[in-house]
């Protein structure tokens, strides 16, 4: 059923800017909104039946007033009086019982629709690319998932059913009024348009205030998310920004309350005007009804006039509500369009329609003239080409910001190349089944993320069906078993929010154990740049060295020992591979690598191994290999 208002009315209330953001939205939007209701049409029909019945029942006592007055009181008939009173009571009770059923059905429908919507949104957001999560504020995403979708529930339980019940009540009341006396009925209706003007004015104001308040709310959520997170708070404390953050929060909070007060007052003034009209209406009916009775000898009775006054009183509520709902309706439409805008965001990285799923993964990687940019106007990688054969390993080295992490992001398709291609076992990664690709690429990031839970839960994330033995074996290989066994709860020790109860080294070794359980064909290890103490360093080193030996791996390396363990070294600068080869050749070339070696690697390495000899003649025995430096 088309809503009595909304549609063009809703567009009439939008600012120029809003009109631009919601072009020709109404019809398509309505159809889309109703498409969410469609699966529940049976329940909706039942709700509609309840609404119709309760609307009629609610008006019955007003209509019975005429009988009570004319037949009962004026006719001095006690039996009729009691009968009509009892009937009034019974229909009122009936109306209330039906309303209980109606609200149950409404809530049920609303809950089911929001359940569908939340799940669909969650699934959709999970498909969004890394770019989406790095560019959108977490606060906005959470508001969309929680606040906006909860708004939909309100729209269905309140706005939609209110529109229907008010419209039906209004129609039934008008029909009953005209049956009694057309002159008085018309008079009663004539007063109604007087509401429209103040309502529209208030509606427009509330509309724009609501949007400002929503933006302000998003801003507050953003501030809370940033400052109330563990790392955010750490930053605030260490930079002594408490006062500045407090001022920022207080300012946004202050703006929000001013907007909230403005919004509630915008509605208040026009309610004053409405209540004046509500009182003038009955007076006019009594006056004109009296004149008709006394001067024009009309057949109208005292009971009829009472019924008309009572019914008129019953129409003010629905008219008032329907006009108020105009604002609610527009608010709801904005809510839906915001949610739909999220649903409509294209999934950037998805499975190709003809994606291939090879039977087995080897882990051969080829970068073939790869270009990449996060933002179109700022190229990051340029003409990157290299080959990694299954069983081998490459180390990527380069100054900070040169594009090392970006290179590895392209392998599990966190981003897609803008030029050239990345192939996995000879197939362009964009043509590979995404689940297959990600199953076969394991990444240990610099800043390993652990969920707030136990060590076991974090490990099982990689392989839910892993046995206790497998877990312990992985921990042993990752060199973290001693630590776990030293914990009173062992594997069931809590890691804290984001794993912050653990040291950087422990966290990284747990994430190595996690990736070992995953057992990928290609292992990518983004070595932490942050300085760990030498014991932690060597523990991690002992964990990753055997892995590099036995697996196809790509290492973003900051330490000489890691670099030496690789079969080939790629030197990246400003998004290009500027040098490649083995350590000895690269040092001899006297280029970027030599510079890095002299400033970073060698120092870190000597600190770790504390050799006394001269670097040029140093021979290091590393994992049974002898490296002549
Ligand atoms: P580091 O050794 O410090 O980790 P890196 O060599 O791994 O640095 P990248 O993280 O690949 O460098 O970054 C390369 C460039 O891309 C940097 O200039 C960085 O500012 C930019 N960059 C990284 N991530 C994004 C992103 N999500 N959006 C836009 N630009 C980005």
XYZ file of C-alpha atoms and ligand atoms in Angstrom:
660
model
C 0.000 0.000 0.000
C 1.458 3.384 -0.941
C 2.075 5.632 2.015
C -0.218 8.665 2.267
C 2.736 10.968 2.466
C 6.397 10.601 1.678
C 7.507 10.286 -1.912
C 7.487 13.780 -3.362
C 6.832 15.237 0.050
C 10.055 13.702 1.344
C 12.007 15.200 -1.529
C 10.454 18.592 -0.930
C 12.091 18.653 2.477
C 15.609 18.016 1.352
C 18.290 20.613 1.082
C 19.979 21.196 -2.261
C 22.956 19.215 -1.099
C 20.773 16.325 0.081
C 18.822 16.335 -3.161
C 22.112 15.929 -4.965
C 23.096 13.036 -2.735
C 19.803 11.212 -3.213
C 18.889 11.710 -6.860
C 15.460 10.393 -7.934
C 15.686 8.059 -5.036
C 12.136 7.699 -3.925
C 10.528 5.091 -6.097
C 13.540 2.835 -6.460
C 14.293 3.246 -2.797
C 10.728 2.376 -1.802
C 10.738 -0.713 -3.950
C 14.023 -1.747 -2.409
C 12.771 -1.106 1.117
C 9.666 -3.141 0.412
C 11.759 -5.922 -1.044
C 12.998 -6.522 2.495
C 9.394 -6.876 3.650
C 8.412 -9.279 0.883
C 9.643 -12.514 2.518
C 7.370 -11.758 5.462
C 4.205 -10.955 3.520
C 2.102 -13.476 5.450
C 3.020 -11.963 8.776
C 2.550 -8.494 7.290
C -0.957 -9.421 6.155
C -1.753 -10.621 9.645
C -0.363 -7.383 11.087
C -2.477 -5.399 8.623
C -5.592 -7.301 9.682
C -4.820 -6.551 13.312
C -4.295 -2.885 12.497
C -7.610 -2.622 10.651
C -9.510 -4.401 13.423
C -7.938 -2.420 16.215
C -8.460 0.876 14.359
C -12.171 0.129 13.997
C -12.456 -1.145 17.572
C -10.714 1.926 18.928
C -13.327 4.164 17.300
C -16.306 2.122 18.435
C -16.672 3.675 21.900
C -16.801 7.130 20.280
C -19.554 5.989 17.937
C -21.388 4.315 20.819
C -21.351 7.622 22.724
C -24.315 8.722 20.576
C -26.368 5.691 21.641
C -25.357 6.125 25.273
C -26.523 9.749 25.251
C -29.608 9.505 23.044
C -30.990 6.084 24.017
C -29.540 5.664 27.480
C -29.400 9.088 29.092
C -31.936 11.213 27.178
C -34.206 8.182 26.585
C -33.855 7.329 30.325
C -33.321 3.645 29.521
C -31.023 2.034 32.085
C -30.824 -1.320 30.298
C -29.741 0.360 27.035
C -27.267 2.509 28.962
C -25.654 -0.516 30.648
C -25.653 -2.493 27.416
C -23.872 0.216 25.408
C -21.436 0.896 28.216
C -20.629 -2.826 28.446
C -20.250 -2.977 24.687
C -17.898 0.022 24.784
C -15.849 -1.675 27.440
C -15.738 -4.939 25.494
C -14.563 -3.317 22.245
C -11.959 -1.284 24.107
C -10.674 -4.486 25.684
C -10.763 -6.172 22.269
C -8.847 -3.276 20.670
C -6.177 -3.505 23.323
C -5.807 -7.256 22.990
C -5.502 -6.940 19.224
C -2.894 -4.236 19.696
C -0.855 -6.596 21.850
C -0.949 -9.189 19.083
C -0.121 -6.507 16.532
C 2.942 -5.310 18.395
C 4.149 -8.887 18.786
C 3.819 -9.476 15.035
C 5.449 -6.118 14.247
C 8.373 -6.761 16.521
C 8.777 -10.237 15.111
C 8.852 -8.900 11.543
C 11.211 -6.032 12.446
C 13.585 -8.361 14.259
C 13.668 -10.788 11.369
C 14.239 -8.057 8.793
C 17.073 -6.514 10.787
C 18.505 -9.993 11.346
C 18.573 -10.486 7.568
C 19.956 -7.014 7.007
C 22.682 -7.258 9.650
C 23.859 -10.602 8.350
C 23.850 -9.391 4.764
C 25.759 -6.252 5.773
C 28.329 -8.251 7.754
C 28.857 -10.632 4.845
C 29.118 -7.702 2.444
C 31.589 -5.807 4.615
C 33.739 -8.893 4.927
C 34.056 -8.894 1.156
C 35.227 -5.307 1.131
C 38.853 -4.776 0.315
C 41.628 -3.657 2.571
C 41.293 -0.246 0.914
C 37.785 0.116 2.347
C 38.956 -0.561 5.898
C 41.965 1.703 5.626
C 39.998 4.609 4.188
C 36.749 4.406 6.190
C 36.636 5.359 9.821
C 35.918 2.393 12.058
C 33.323 4.510 13.891
C 31.330 5.022 10.682
C 31.354 1.323 9.862
C 30.177 0.412 13.349
C 27.453 3.076 13.323
C 26.152 1.681 10.053
C 26.142 -1.853 11.468
C 24.589 -0.997 14.816
C 22.867 2.403 14.943
C 21.472 2.539 11.424
C 20.247 -1.021 11.307
C 18.673 -0.619 14.748
C 16.962 2.435 13.220
C 15.413 0.157 10.620
C 13.851 -1.893 13.387
C 12.275 1.273 14.784
C 11.042 2.261 11.353
C 9.247 -1.045 10.910
C 7.770 -1.320 14.388
C 6.856 2.346 14.719
C 6.840 4.295 11.480
C 5.315 1.792 9.068
C 2.656 0.480 11.430
C 1.914 3.974 12.641
C 1.305 5.147 9.076
C -1.087 2.276 8.467
C -3.003 2.443 11.724
C -3.328 6.222 11.616
C -4.468 6.227 7.999
C -7.057 3.533 8.674
C -8.323 5.224 11.837
C -8.632 8.476 9.926
C -10.606 6.926 7.089
C -12.949 5.035 9.425
C -13.515 8.158 11.537
C -14.269 10.315 8.495
C -16.734 7.778 7.079
C -18.516 7.577 10.445
C -18.597 11.383 10.734
C -20.112 11.846 7.281
C -22.746 9.262 8.125
C -23.845 11.371 11.065
C -23.891 14.829 9.499
C -22.097 16.086 6.433
C -22.101 19.755 7.444
C -20.406 19.141 10.778
C -18.085 16.548 9.272
C -16.947 19.005 6.579
C -16.503 21.713 9.165
C -14.333 19.401 11.246
C -12.203 18.558 8.225
C -11.787 22.176 7.138
C -9.751 22.890 10.179
C -7.266 20.142 9.328
C -5.250 21.938 6.560
C -4.340 24.553 9.107
C -1.938 21.987 10.567
C -0.032 21.536 7.367
C 1.905 24.783 7.347
C 3.500 24.644 10.784
C 4.141 20.929 10.328
C 6.041 21.351 7.114
C 8.126 24.137 8.572
C 8.961 22.088 11.656
C 9.613 19.043 9.494
C 12.150 20.853 7.345
C 14.020 22.182 10.351
C 14.052 18.840 12.131
C 15.241 17.112 9.002
C 18.351 19.209 8.648
C 19.069 19.164 12.382
C 18.822 15.371 12.412
C 21.413 15.030 9.718
C 23.785 17.376 11.497
C 23.238 15.408 14.703
C 23.994 12.136 12.929
C 27.255 13.552 11.542
C 28.133 14.834 14.986
C 27.362 11.425 16.449
C 29.641 9.747 13.914
C 32.354 12.199 14.856
C 31.921 11.415 18.565
C 32.042 7.677 17.867
C 35.203 8.229 15.847
C 36.850 10.156 18.683
C 35.846 7.457 21.175
C 37.127 4.695 18.955
C 40.423 6.409 18.456
C 41.094 7.632 21.948
C 39.578 4.757 23.915
C 41.541 2.084 22.111
C 44.611 0.751 23.842
C 47.080 2.097 21.304
C 45.180 5.370 20.887
C 45.200 5.968 24.623
C 48.878 5.125 24.761
C 49.573 7.752 22.122
C 47.425 10.308 23.968
C 49.284 9.662 27.201
C 52.746 9.662 25.730
C 52.189 12.903 23.857
C 50.345 14.511 26.742
C 47.320 15.161 24.523
C 44.710 14.489 27.228
C 43.529 18.092 27.387
C 43.426 18.484 23.604
C 41.475 15.227 23.205
C 39.147 16.199 26.026
C 38.524 19.596 24.401
C 37.821 17.948 21.051
C 35.393 15.507 22.673
C 33.738 18.211 24.767
C 33.310 20.403 21.716
C 31.628 17.634 19.668
C 29.534 16.615 22.662
C 28.466 20.224 23.190
C 27.467 20.548 19.541
C 25.457 17.338 19.815
C 23.429 18.464 22.808
C 22.732 21.822 21.175
C 21.508 19.999 18.080
C 19.397 17.599 20.148
C 17.779 20.479 22.022
C 17.157 22.332 18.762
C 15.615 19.234 17.244
C 13.247 18.612 20.084
C 12.218 22.282 20.215
C 11.544 22.405 16.481
C 8.859 19.780 17.009
C 7.583 21.401 20.181
C 6.429 24.729 18.750
C 4.204 23.275 16.189
C 2.648 20.993 18.763
C 1.557 24.156 20.583
C -0.241 25.355 17.462
C -1.768 21.919 17.009
C -3.139 21.781 20.507
C -4.843 25.153 19.973
C -6.596 23.802 16.903
C -7.474 20.636 18.766
C -9.434 22.703 21.247
C -11.050 25.057 18.753
C -12.487 22.139 16.689
C -14.982 20.765 19.285
C -16.093 24.289 20.199
C -16.964 25.008 16.583
C -18.863 21.720 16.292
C -20.925 22.442 19.410
C -21.668 25.939 18.129
C -22.681 24.965 14.590
C -24.451 21.791 15.827
C -26.403 23.918 18.331
C -27.338 26.453 15.640
C -28.497 23.619 13.361
C -30.612 22.127 16.150
C -32.060 25.362 17.449
C -32.410 27.550 14.382
C -32.729 25.197 11.427
C -34.716 22.433 13.029
C -32.219 19.840 11.888
C -32.821 16.199 12.892
C -29.402 16.125 14.473
C -29.470 14.863 18.063
C -27.347 15.687 21.089
C -25.888 12.178 20.766
C -24.919 12.846 17.130
C -23.116 16.050 18.037
C -21.312 14.196 20.837
C -20.306 11.430 18.428
C -18.992 13.994 15.946
C -17.033 15.804 18.648
C -15.652 12.495 19.927
C -14.725 11.339 16.415
C -13.169 14.685 15.568
C -11.084 14.296 18.691
C -10.055 10.903 17.356
C -8.930 12.339 14.019
C -6.562 14.914 15.452
C -4.264 12.232 16.793
C -3.902 10.379 13.473
C -3.571 13.607 11.458
C -0.993 14.879 13.893
C 0.822 11.566 13.820
C 0.701 11.298 10.047
C 2.123 14.777 9.662
C 4.791 14.070 12.243
C 5.503 10.815 10.519
C 6.403 12.770 7.425
C 9.589 13.715 9.229
C 10.023 10.182 10.561
C 9.384 8.832 7.124
C 12.043 11.018 5.581
C 14.415 10.121 8.357
C 13.754 6.468 7.635
C 14.352 6.947 3.948
C 17.673 8.645 4.690
C 18.507 5.747 6.990
C 17.697 3.205 4.302
C 19.605 5.099 1.650
C 22.655 5.277 3.910
C 22.455 1.530 4.496
C 21.878 0.822 0.812
C 24.832 3.028 -0.094
C 26.949 0.635 1.953
C 25.371 -2.373 0.297
C 26.011 -0.811 -3.107
C 29.683 -0.247 -2.559
C 31.270 -2.457 -5.157
C 33.232 -5.430 -3.964
C 36.652 -4.527 -5.243
C 38.349 -7.880 -4.845
C 36.175 -10.830 -5.740
C 36.346 -14.178 -7.378
C 36.517 -14.085 -11.164
C 33.456 -15.795 -12.667
C 35.728 -18.385 -14.277
C 38.125 -18.631 -11.311
C 40.339 -21.694 -11.318
C 41.066 -23.900 -8.334
C 44.193 -25.977 -8.936
C 44.391 -29.364 -7.236
C 47.621 -28.505 -5.493
C 49.637 -25.434 -4.696
C 53.382 -25.251 -5.334
C 53.968 -21.625 -4.439
C 55.736 -20.392 -7.590
C 55.375 -16.633 -7.695
C 56.045 -14.320 -10.610
C 55.727 -10.547 -10.562
C 55.493 -9.523 -14.184
C 56.039 -5.778 -14.731
C 53.775 -4.909 -11.833
C 52.565 -1.343 -11.280
C 50.461 -0.368 -8.330
C 48.917 2.725 -6.763
C 46.676 3.069 -3.690
C 45.432 6.390 -5.058
C 45.352 6.812 -8.828
C 47.488 9.945 -8.769
C 50.280 8.533 -6.623
C 52.054 5.517 -8.097
C 53.667 3.326 -5.445
C 55.117 0.359 -7.336
C 56.628 0.699 -10.786
C 57.609 -2.120 -13.091
C 58.309 -4.657 -10.369
C 59.387 -8.003 -11.799
C 60.799 -11.011 -10.016
C 60.406 -14.770 -9.858
C 60.243 -16.973 -6.810
C 60.501 -20.686 -7.496
C 58.796 -23.191 -5.249
C 61.133 -24.167 -2.421
C 63.200 -20.986 -2.689
C 63.075 -17.792 -0.723
C 63.540 -14.121 -1.504
C 64.316 -11.332 0.886
C 62.960 -7.895 0.122
C 64.966 -5.070 1.605
C 64.728 -1.333 1.218
C 64.258 1.918 3.056
C 61.086 2.518 5.033
C 58.148 3.462 2.808
C 59.819 2.072 -0.311
C 56.904 -0.308 -1.006
C 57.973 -3.633 0.523
C 54.692 -4.339 2.323
C 52.815 -3.173 -0.740
C 54.537 -5.832 -2.853
C 53.444 -8.635 -0.554
C 49.906 -7.228 -0.251
C 49.431 -7.983 -3.927
C 50.022 -11.726 -3.535
C 47.002 -12.683 -1.398
C 45.054 -9.993 -3.313
C 44.565 -7.550 -0.495
C 44.839 -5.143 -3.420
C 44.893 -5.766 -7.152
C 47.699 -4.592 -9.407
C 47.071 -1.554 -11.580
C 49.444 -2.775 -14.262
C 51.219 -6.020 -15.114
C 50.342 -9.232 -13.288
C 51.150 -11.373 -10.277
C 50.967 -15.075 -10.960
C 50.738 -17.974 -8.535
C 51.821 -21.292 -10.045
C 51.525 -19.715 -13.483
C 47.962 -18.421 -13.006
C 47.198 -14.725 -12.624
C 46.086 -14.316 -9.004
C 43.009 -12.476 -10.261
C 41.976 -15.672 -12.045
C 42.586 -17.937 -9.055
C 39.881 -18.928 -6.641
C 40.287 -16.425 -3.828
C 39.751 -18.969 -1.075
C 42.354 -21.262 -2.643
C 44.824 -18.399 -2.972
C 44.424 -17.194 0.588
C 44.516 -20.730 1.953
C 47.876 -21.203 0.319
C 49.479 -17.916 1.253
C 50.392 -17.425 4.902
C 51.421 -14.029 6.146
C 53.065 -13.108 9.413
C 52.682 -9.368 9.584
C 54.896 -6.907 11.396
C 52.161 -6.026 13.807
C 50.644 -9.442 14.432
C 47.011 -9.262 15.379
C 45.769 -11.575 18.085
C 42.126 -11.666 19.103
C 41.209 -11.128 22.708
C 40.973 -14.723 23.833
C 43.219 -17.589 24.807
C 46.400 -18.644 23.012
C 44.561 -21.795 21.978
C 41.686 -19.853 20.421
C 44.127 -17.712 18.507
C 45.938 -20.754 17.187
C 42.755 -22.603 16.285
C 41.773 -19.617 14.154
C 44.142 -21.006 11.541
C 42.963 -24.600 11.814
C 39.855 -25.150 13.912
C 40.203 -28.925 13.799
C 43.855 -29.012 14.959
C 44.616 -31.574 17.652
C 46.418 -30.794 20.893
C 49.533 -32.479 19.480
C 49.449 -30.333 16.358
C 49.077 -27.195 18.454
C 52.009 -28.114 20.656
C 54.145 -29.112 17.685
C 53.468 -25.779 15.969
C 54.311 -23.913 19.169
C 57.487 -25.924 19.481
C 58.521 -25.065 15.922
C 57.683 -21.415 16.520
C 59.876 -21.524 19.613
C 57.089 -20.461 21.940
C 56.403 -23.774 23.667
C 58.584 -22.973 26.693
C 56.721 -19.749 27.222
C 53.336 -21.446 26.969
C 54.323 -24.254 29.306
C 55.534 -21.699 31.809
C 52.028 -20.133 31.903
C 49.821 -21.512 34.696
C 46.983 -21.997 32.203
C 49.226 -23.133 29.367
C 47.489 -22.848 26.004
C 44.441 -21.475 27.769
C 46.228 -18.349 28.969
C 44.489 -15.157 27.872
C 46.394 -12.946 25.445
C 44.582 -9.706 26.376
C 43.080 -7.102 24.126
C 44.899 -7.389 20.736
C 47.430 -9.642 22.451
C 48.753 -6.789 24.535
C 49.412 -8.975 27.544
C 52.257 -10.481 25.549
C 55.566 -9.003 24.502
C 56.156 -8.155 20.843
C 58.407 -11.179 20.452
C 55.933 -13.579 22.080
C 53.112 -12.253 19.943
C 55.153 -12.732 16.831
C 56.124 -16.266 17.742
C 52.471 -17.120 18.434
C 51.560 -15.735 15.047
C 54.322 -17.864 13.515
C 52.814 -20.914 15.234
C 49.420 -19.866 13.879
C 50.697 -19.653 10.319
C 52.466 -23.012 10.738
C 49.151 -24.613 11.596
C 47.732 -23.120 8.440
C 50.590 -24.780 6.573
C 50.546 -22.582 3.450
C 52.442 -23.265 0.223
C 53.913 -19.765 0.376
C 54.983 -18.111 3.581
C 55.359 -14.378 3.761
C 57.120 -12.965 6.731
C 57.117 -9.242 7.364
C 59.894 -8.922 9.860
C 59.265 -6.492 12.693
C 61.304 -3.323 12.397
C 60.837 -2.569 16.053
C 63.884 -3.442 18.048
C 63.427 -6.541 20.126
C 66.001 -7.528 22.696
C 68.622 -9.918 21.457
C 67.105 -12.929 23.237
C 63.700 -12.299 21.629
C 65.412 -11.678 18.314
C 67.274 -14.926 18.387
C 64.167 -16.820 19.515
C 62.289 -15.499 16.509
C 65.274 -16.164 14.342
C 65.404 -19.763 15.529
C 61.726 -20.070 14.748
C 61.854 -18.686 11.239
C 65.154 -20.061 10.015
C 63.961 -23.658 9.620
C 60.839 -22.346 7.963
C 62.782 -20.435 5.373
C 64.895 -23.504 4.725
C 61.953 -25.761 4.126
C 59.402 -23.479 2.532
C 58.783 -21.170 -0.343
C 58.998 -17.844 1.382
C 59.176 -14.121 0.921
C 60.766 -12.161 3.714
C 60.661 -8.485 4.279
C 63.927 -8.420 6.099
C 65.560 -5.955 8.394
C 68.233 -8.213 9.844
C 71.260 -9.583 8.133
C 70.712 -13.126 9.349
C 67.293 -13.230 7.688
C 68.654 -11.683 4.522
C 71.470 -14.218 4.363
C 69.071 -17.102 4.688
C 67.277 -16.102 1.470
C 68.204 -17.367 -1.977
C 67.825 -13.969 -3.607
C 67.744 -10.434 -2.316
C 65.576 -7.766 -3.933
C 66.410 -4.182 -3.108
C 63.409 -1.867 -3.369
C 63.618 1.892 -3.512
C 60.789 4.291 -4.350
C 58.640 1.431 -5.567
C 61.186 -0.040 -7.970
C 63.506 -3.005 -7.691
C 66.817 -1.227 -8.019
C 69.188 -4.104 -7.275
C 68.945 -7.868 -6.983
C 71.288 -10.752 -6.347
C 73.110 -12.360 -3.455
C 74.678 -10.566 -0.557
C 78.257 -10.656 -1.769
C 77.436 -9.241 -5.223
C 75.229 -6.565 -3.796
C 77.764 -5.403 -1.246
C 80.370 -5.289 -3.969
C 78.088 -3.221 -6.238
C 78.303 -0.295 -3.845
C 74.692 0.861 -4.379
C 71.556 1.130 -2.247
C 72.157 -2.259 -0.665
C 75.647 -1.354 0.445
C 74.269 1.752 2.047
C 71.539 -0.202 3.829
C 74.070 -2.814 4.849
C 76.413 -0.267 6.281
C 73.755 1.712 8.112
C 71.384 -1.018 9.272
C 72.013 -4.677 8.726
C 75.589 -5.037 9.725
C 75.207 -3.014 12.882
C 72.166 -4.956 13.997
C 73.930 -8.166 13.161
C 77.104 -7.362 15.041
C 75.123 -6.287 18.039
C 73.429 -9.618 17.978
C 76.465 -11.779 17.425
C 79.083 -9.454 18.886
C 81.960 -10.568 16.647
C 85.397 -9.298 17.253
C 86.703 -9.726 13.725
C 86.781 -7.241 10.919
C 83.623 -7.356 8.807
C 85.424 -7.871 5.531
C 87.000 -11.095 6.575
C 84.243 -12.370 8.731
C 82.942 -15.815 8.070
C 79.703 -16.682 9.684
C 78.344 -20.164 10.101
C 74.711 -19.879 9.678
C 72.386 -22.867 9.820
C 75.156 -25.103 8.597
C 75.873 -22.799 5.680
C 79.003 -20.812 5.602
C 78.621 -17.255 4.454
C 81.729 -15.482 3.577
C 81.100 -11.829 4.135
P 58.153 -0.099 6.068
O 59.475 -0.757 5.925
O 58.250 1.169 6.836
O 57.079 -1.004 6.547
P 57.390 -0.392 3.293
O 58.550 -0.397 2.395
O 56.766 -1.697 3.630
O 57.716 0.430 4.598
P 54.786 0.302 2.269
O 54.043 0.036 3.518
O 54.672 -0.674 1.171
O 56.323 0.568 2.586
O 54.355 1.726 1.735
C 54.782 2.256 0.508
C 54.113 3.601 0.301
O 52.724 3.421 0.145
C 54.297 4.553 1.455
O 54.625 5.804 0.903
C 52.953 4.612 2.135
O 52.704 5.911 2.602
C 52.003 4.238 1.027
N 50.869 3.466 1.567
C 50.935 2.336 2.283
N 49.686 1.854 2.574
C 48.813 2.723 2.017
C 47.379 2.785 1.936
N 46.608 1.857 2.501
N 46.832 3.822 1.285
C 47.598 4.768 0.695
N 48.952 4.763 0.734
C 49.564 3.759 1.367
